[in-house]
PDB file of C-alpha atoms in Angstrom:
ATOM      1  CA  MET A   1       9.515  31.594  84.071  1.00 47.00           C
ATOM      2  CA  ASN A   2       9.058  33.944  87.114  1.00 49.00           C
ATOM      3  CA  GLU A   3       5.433  34.543  86.028  1.00 50.00           C
ATOM      4  CA  LEU A   4       4.827  30.756  85.993  1.00 44.00           C
ATOM      5  CA  LYS A   5       6.216  30.679  89.625  1.00 50.00           C
ATOM      6  CA  ARG A   6       3.964  33.611  90.598  1.00 47.00           C
ATOM      7  CA  PHE A   7       0.981  31.866  89.144  1.00 44.00           C
ATOM      8  CA  ARG A   8       1.659  28.577  90.900  1.00 48.00           C
ATOM      9  CA  ALA A   9       2.157  30.436  94.209  1.00 48.00           C
ATOM     10  CA  LEU A  10      -1.166  32.206  93.631  1.00 44.00           C
ATOM     11  CA  CYS A  11      -2.914  28.939  92.786  1.00 44.00           C
ATOM     12  CA  ALA A  12      -1.423  27.414  96.033  1.00 46.00           C
ATOM     13  CA  SER A  13      -2.678  30.365  98.080  1.00 48.00           C
ATOM     14  CA  MET A  14      -6.134  30.148  96.581  1.00 45.00           C
ATOM     15  CA  ALA A  15      -6.176  26.271  97.199  1.00 43.00           C
ATOM     16  CA  LEU A  16      -5.301  27.009 100.895  1.00 43.00           C
ATOM     17  CA  ALA A  17      -7.955  29.524 101.127  1.00 42.00           C
ATOM     18  CA  SER A  18     -10.425  27.197  99.686  1.00 43.00           C
ATOM     19  CA  ALA A  19      -9.423  24.349 101.929  1.00 41.00           C
ATOM     20  CA  LEU A  20      -9.732  26.422 104.946  1.00 39.00           C
ATOM     21  CA  THR A  21     -13.158  27.691 103.859  1.00 40.00           C
ATOM     22  CA  ALA A  22     -14.253  24.193 103.056  1.00 43.00           C
ATOM     23  CA  CYS A  23     -13.295  22.829 106.530  1.00 44.00           C
ATOM     24  CA  GLY A  24     -14.533  25.858 108.347  1.00 45.00           C
ATOM     25  CA  GLY A  25     -11.203  27.706 108.746  1.00 45.00           C
ATOM     26  CA  GLY A  26     -11.202  27.273 112.486  1.00 45.00           C
ATOM     27  CA  GLY A  27     -12.418  30.090 114.818  1.00 46.00           C
ATOM     28  CA  ALA A  28     -15.437  31.708 113.298  1.00 44.00           C
ATOM     29  CA  ALA A  29     -16.754  28.360 111.897  1.00 44.00           C
ATOM     30  CA  SER A  30     -17.817  27.331 115.348  1.00 45.00           C
ATOM     31  CA  SER A  31     -19.991  30.517 115.578  1.00 51.00           C
ATOM     32  CA  GLY A  32     -21.519  29.682 112.197  1.00 52.00           C
ATOM     33  CA  ALA A  33     -19.896  32.546 110.348  1.00 73.00           C
ATOM     34  CA  ALA A  34     -17.473  31.609 107.476  1.00 89.00           C
ATOM     35  CA  LEU A  35     -14.301  33.451 107.287  1.00 90.00           C
ATOM     36  CA  THR A  36     -13.393  35.535 104.236  1.00 90.00           C
ATOM     37  CA  PRO A  37     -10.031  34.809 102.578  1.00 85.00           C
ATOM     38  CA  GLN A  38      -8.574  38.071 104.029  1.00 83.00           C
ATOM     39  CA  GLU A  39      -9.766  36.926 107.519  1.00 87.00           C
ATOM     40  CA  GLN A  40      -8.232  33.488 106.938  1.00 87.00           C
ATOM     41  CA  ILE A  41      -4.955  35.118 105.931  1.00 82.00           C
ATOM     42  CA  ALA A  42      -5.038  37.407 108.937  1.00 82.00           C
ATOM     43  CA  GLN A  43      -5.743  34.435 111.144  1.00 87.00           C
ATOM     44  CA  LEU A  44      -2.709  32.424 109.670  1.00 83.00           C
ATOM     45  CA  GLU A  45      -0.513  35.579 110.141  1.00 81.00           C
ATOM     46  CA  ALA A  46      -1.586  36.046 113.785  1.00 84.00           C
ATOM     47  CA  SER A  47      -0.836  32.341 114.483  1.00 83.00           C
ATOM     48  CA  GLY A  48       2.675  32.682 112.807  1.00 77.00           C
ATOM     49  CA  ALA A  49       1.764  30.023 110.114  1.00 78.00           C
ATOM     50  CA  LEU A  50       2.263  32.812 107.556  1.00 76.00           C
ATOM     51  CA  PRO A  51       4.715  35.767 107.780  1.00 83.00           C
ATOM     52  CA  SER A  52       2.840  39.102 108.435  1.00 80.00           C
ATOM     53  CA  LEU A  53       3.604  41.071 105.363  1.00 87.00           C
ATOM     54  CA  ASP A  54       3.663  44.838 104.738  1.00 84.00           C
ATOM     55  CA  ARG A  55       0.779  45.778 102.435  1.00 90.00           C
ATOM     56  CA  THR A  56       1.371  49.484 102.383  1.00 89.00           C
ATOM     57  CA  ASP A  57       0.596  51.258  99.104  1.00 89.00           C
ATOM     58  CA  SER A  58       4.054  51.799  98.031  1.00 94.00           C
ATOM     59  CA  VAL A  59       6.605  49.878  96.066  1.00 96.00           C
ATOM     60  CA  ALA A  60       9.366  50.253  98.608  1.00 96.00           C
ATOM     61  CA  GLY A  61       7.383  49.416 101.683  1.00 95.00           C
ATOM     62  CA  ILE A  62       8.814  49.995 105.125  1.00 94.00           C
ATOM     63  CA  ASP A  63      12.504  49.677 105.686  1.00 96.00           C
ATOM     64  CA  ALA A  64      13.011  51.553 109.026  1.00 96.00           C
ATOM     65  CA  ASN A  65      16.649  50.638 109.331  1.00 97.00           C
ATOM     66  CA  ALA A  66      17.440  51.524 105.678  1.00 96.00           C
ATOM     67  CA  ASN A  67      19.341  48.278 105.029  1.00 97.00           C
ATOM     68  CA  GLY A  68      17.702  47.623 101.690  1.00 97.00           C
ATOM     69  CA  VAL A  69      15.317  44.927 102.898  1.00 97.00           C
ATOM     70  CA  ARG A  70      11.759  45.590 103.988  1.00 97.00           C
ATOM     71  CA  ASP A  71      11.333  45.168 107.749  1.00 96.00           C
ATOM     72  CA  ASP A  72       8.730  42.410 107.269  1.00 95.00           C
ATOM     73  CA  ILE A  73      10.927  40.352 105.073  1.00 96.00           C
ATOM     74  CA  GLU A  74      13.836  41.009 107.455  1.00 96.00           C
ATOM     75  CA  ARG A  75      11.825  39.574 110.343  1.00 94.00           C
ATOM     76  CA  TYR A  76      10.898  36.510 108.357  1.00 95.00           C
ATOM     77  CA  ILE A  77      14.589  35.961 107.435  1.00 96.00           C
ATOM     78  CA  GLU A  78      15.783  36.376 111.018  1.00 95.00           C
ATOM     79  CA  LYS A  79      13.154  33.706 112.198  1.00 93.00           C
ATOM     80  CA  LYS A  80      13.587  31.234 109.275  1.00 94.00           C
ATOM     81  CA  TYR A  81      17.401  31.262 108.947  1.00 94.00           C
ATOM     82  CA  THR A  82      19.224  30.721 112.118  1.00 93.00           C
ATOM     83  CA  VAL A  83      22.685  29.897 110.628  1.00 94.00           C
ATOM     84  CA  ALA A  84      24.515  33.219 110.132  1.00 96.00           C
ATOM     85  CA  ALA A  85      25.810  32.524 106.633  1.00 96.00           C
ATOM     86  CA  GLU A  86      22.343  31.426 105.502  1.00 95.00           C
ATOM     87  CA  ARG A  87      20.724  34.455 107.059  1.00 97.00           C
ATOM     88  CA  ALA A  88      23.306  36.738 105.227  1.00 98.00           C
ATOM     89  CA  ALA A  89      22.626  35.024 101.887  1.00 97.00           C
ATOM     90  CA  ALA A  90      18.869  35.351 102.334  1.00 97.00           C
ATOM     91  CA  MET A  91      19.253  39.006 103.175  1.00 98.00           C
ATOM     92  CA  GLN A  92      21.522  39.532 100.081  1.00 98.00           C
ATOM     93  CA  MET A  93      18.793  37.793  97.957  1.00 98.00           C
ATOM     94  CA  ALA A  94      16.007  39.968  99.583  1.00 98.00           C
ATOM     95  CA  ARG A  95      18.081  43.162  98.948  1.00 98.00           C
ATOM     96  CA  ALA A  96      18.535  42.174  95.205  1.00 98.00           C
ATOM     97  CA  PHE A  97      14.743  41.566  94.833  1.00 98.00           C
ATOM     98  CA  GLN A  98      13.967  44.872  96.465  1.00 98.00           C
ATOM     99  CA  GLN A  99      16.211  46.698  94.062  1.00 98.00           C
ATOM    100  CA  MET A 100      14.599  45.030  91.138  1.00 98.00           C
ATOM    101  CA  LEU A 101      11.427  46.811  92.154  1.00 97.00           C
ATOM    102  CA  LEU A 102      12.980  50.173  92.780  1.00 97.00           C
ATOM    103  CA  VAL A 103      15.422  50.562  89.854  1.00 97.00           C
ATOM    104  CA  ASN A 104      14.802  53.031  87.100  1.00 97.00           C
ATOM    105  CA  LYS A 105      13.516  50.730  84.304  1.00 97.00           C
ATOM    106  CA  GLN A 106      14.782  53.271  81.630  1.00 96.00           C
ATOM    107  CA  ASP A 107      18.387  53.267  82.909  1.00 97.00           C
ATOM    108  CA  ALA A 108      20.308  50.541  81.215  1.00 95.00           C
ATOM    109  CA  ALA A 109      23.303  50.857  83.412  1.00 95.00           C
ATOM    110  CA  ALA A 110      21.109  50.732  86.579  1.00 97.00           C
ATOM    111  CA  LEU A 111      19.299  47.672  85.261  1.00 96.00           C
ATOM    112  CA  GLU A 112      22.625  46.008  84.597  1.00 95.00           C
ATOM    113  CA  ALA A 113      23.862  46.777  88.082  1.00 95.00           C
ATOM    114  CA  VAL A 114      20.752  45.346  89.614  1.00 96.00           C
ATOM    115  CA  SER A 115      21.035  42.197  87.460  1.00 95.00           C
ATOM    116  CA  GLU A 116      24.604  41.848  88.836  1.00 95.00           C
ATOM    117  CA  LEU A 117      23.246  42.084  92.435  1.00 95.00           C
ATOM    118  CA  GLY A 118      20.828  39.359  91.625  1.00 95.00           C
ATOM    119  CA  SER A 119      23.549  37.123  90.064  1.00 95.00           C
ATOM    120  CA  ARG A 120      25.812  37.650  92.947  1.00 96.00           C
ATOM    121  CA  ALA A 121      23.011  36.733  95.419  1.00 96.00           C
ATOM    122  CA  ILE A 122      22.199  33.491  93.520  1.00 94.00           C
ATOM    123  CA  VAL A 123      25.879  32.463  93.406  1.00 93.00           C
ATOM    124  CA  CYS A 124      26.369  33.329  97.062  1.00 94.00           C
ATOM    125  CA  GLY A 125      23.221  31.306  97.998  1.00 94.00           C
ATOM    126  CA  SER A 126      24.639  28.315  96.074  1.00 91.00           C
ATOM    127  CA  SER A 127      27.869  28.559  97.902  1.00 91.00           C
ATOM    128  CA  VAL A 128      26.207  28.822 101.348  1.00 93.00           C
ATOM    129  CA  PHE A 129      23.598  26.137 100.975  1.00 88.00           C
ATOM    130  CA  ALA A 130      25.568  23.002 100.735  1.00 79.00           C
ATOM    131  CA  GLY A 131      24.752  19.312 100.809  1.00 78.00           C
ATOM    132  CA  PRO A 132      22.342  17.005  98.938  1.00 81.00           C
ATOM    133  CA  ALA A 133      19.238  19.348  99.526  1.00 82.00           C
ATOM    134  CA  ALA A 134      21.133  22.567  98.715  1.00 83.00           C
ATOM    135  CA  SER A 135      19.531  23.266  95.442  1.00 86.00           C
ATOM    136  CA  VAL A 136      15.996  22.705  96.934  1.00 92.00           C
ATOM    137  CA  GLU A 137      16.692  24.933  99.810  1.00 91.00           C
ATOM    138  CA  LEU A 138      18.093  27.759  97.609  1.00 93.00           C
ATOM    139  CA  SER A 139      15.143  27.411  95.334  1.00 93.00           C
ATOM    140  CA  GLN A 140      12.628  27.535  98.182  1.00 94.00           C
ATOM    141  CA  MET A 141      14.436  30.511  99.687  1.00 95.00           C
ATOM    142  CA  THR A 142      14.504  32.295  96.490  1.00 96.00           C
ATOM    143  CA  THR A 143      10.793  31.602  95.611  1.00 95.00           C
ATOM    144  CA  SER A 144       9.568  32.647  99.077  1.00 95.00           C
ATOM    145  CA  LEU A 145      11.579  35.897  98.996  1.00 97.00           C
ATOM    146  CA  GLU A 146      10.329  36.655  95.458  1.00 97.00           C
ATOM    147  CA  SER A 147       6.732  36.055  96.603  1.00 94.00           C
ATOM    148  CA  MET A 148       7.032  38.122  99.690  1.00 95.00           C
ATOM    149  CA  THR A 149       8.776  40.976  97.863  1.00 97.00           C
ATOM    150  CA  THR A 150       6.042  41.136  95.205  1.00 96.00           C
ATOM    151  CA  ASN A 151       3.065  40.780  97.638  1.00 94.00           C
ATOM    152  CA  THR A 152       0.923  43.645  96.340  1.00 94.00           C
ATOM    153  CA  LYS A 153      -0.284  44.557  92.831  1.00 96.00           C
ATOM    154  CA  LEU A 154       1.972  47.600  92.706  1.00 97.00           C
ATOM    155  CA  ARG A 155       5.090  45.596  93.695  1.00 97.00           C
ATOM    156  CA  LEU A 156       4.232  42.732  91.246  1.00 96.00           C
ATOM    157  CA  LEU A 157       3.781  45.149  88.455  1.00 97.00           C
ATOM    158  CA  ALA A 158       7.170  46.922  89.307  1.00 97.00           C
ATOM    159  CA  TYR A 159       8.851  43.447  89.260  1.00 97.00           C
ATOM    160  CA  LEU A 160       7.218  42.580  85.931  1.00 97.00           C
ATOM    161  CA  GLU A 161       8.572  45.916  84.473  1.00 97.00           C
ATOM    162  CA  TYR A 162      11.970  44.943  85.674  1.00 97.00           C
ATOM    163  CA  ASN A 163      11.804  41.614  84.008  1.00 96.00           C
ATOM    164  CA  LYS A 164      10.391  43.172  80.805  1.00 96.00           C
ATOM    165  CA  ALA A 165      13.182  45.784  80.748  1.00 96.00           C
ATOM    166  CA  ARG A 166      15.835  43.032  81.222  1.00 95.00           C
ATOM    167  CA  SER A 167      14.165  40.591  78.588  1.00 94.00           C
ATOM    168  CA  GLY A 168      16.572  39.690  75.845  1.00 91.00           C
ATOM    169  CA  SER A 169      19.696  40.857  77.801  1.00 89.00           C
ATOM    170  CA  VAL A 170      22.745  38.711  78.615  1.00 87.00           C
ATOM    171  CA  SER A 171      24.351  38.453  81.910  1.00 84.00           C
ATOM    172  CA  THR A 172      27.620  36.851  82.960  1.00 84.00           C
ATOM    173  CA  MET A 173      28.189  34.962  86.221  1.00 86.00           C
ATOM    174  CA  PRO A 174      30.153  37.010  88.707  1.00 90.00           C
ATOM    175  CA  LYS A 175      33.652  36.044  89.599  1.00 84.00           C
ATOM    176  CA  GLY A 176      35.488  36.487  92.863  1.00 85.00           C
ATOM    177  CA  ALA A 177      33.755  37.264  96.157  1.00 90.00           C
ATOM    178  CA  VAL A 178      29.995  37.099  95.732  1.00 93.00           C
ATOM    179  CA  CYS A 179      28.644  37.210  99.378  1.00 94.00           C
ATOM    180  CA  ASP A 180      28.221  40.618 100.965  1.00 89.00           C
TER     181      ASP A 180
END
């Protein structure tokens, strides 16, 4: 299922890049030079239309304050979620996704602990996002954070390895306090 979401996000990105190329993409089109997809993404990041993501060649990325969330994703969350409870739920979800990349895939107990973090984050998110559009908001938040967390080949492969390691396992929904 996650692979299907990743494929859809990739297709949407490619469609956006194609649309921008087809219509000139702005800036460089007026000078007659077509923008490459990388230049188009850079332009969208510079304008703030897309978050500027860490593309370092490491699974962990940069987390200067060591709070378990990459700094680029934390900046996105701070900008996107202005309600404190929603921001905290998004940070908890981002922390869970980050741990999915970093966990030792051969350690069954560690895999179970990370799965529990993910379950707690989902249940926390469902309790925080209320109202008629809550499930849509939670789904969009989860999809966005998953995409941003797995924004490089190395990170995507680590995430797929986590999912493969958890394949066939059974998890229970957490009880009690679920929000950090």
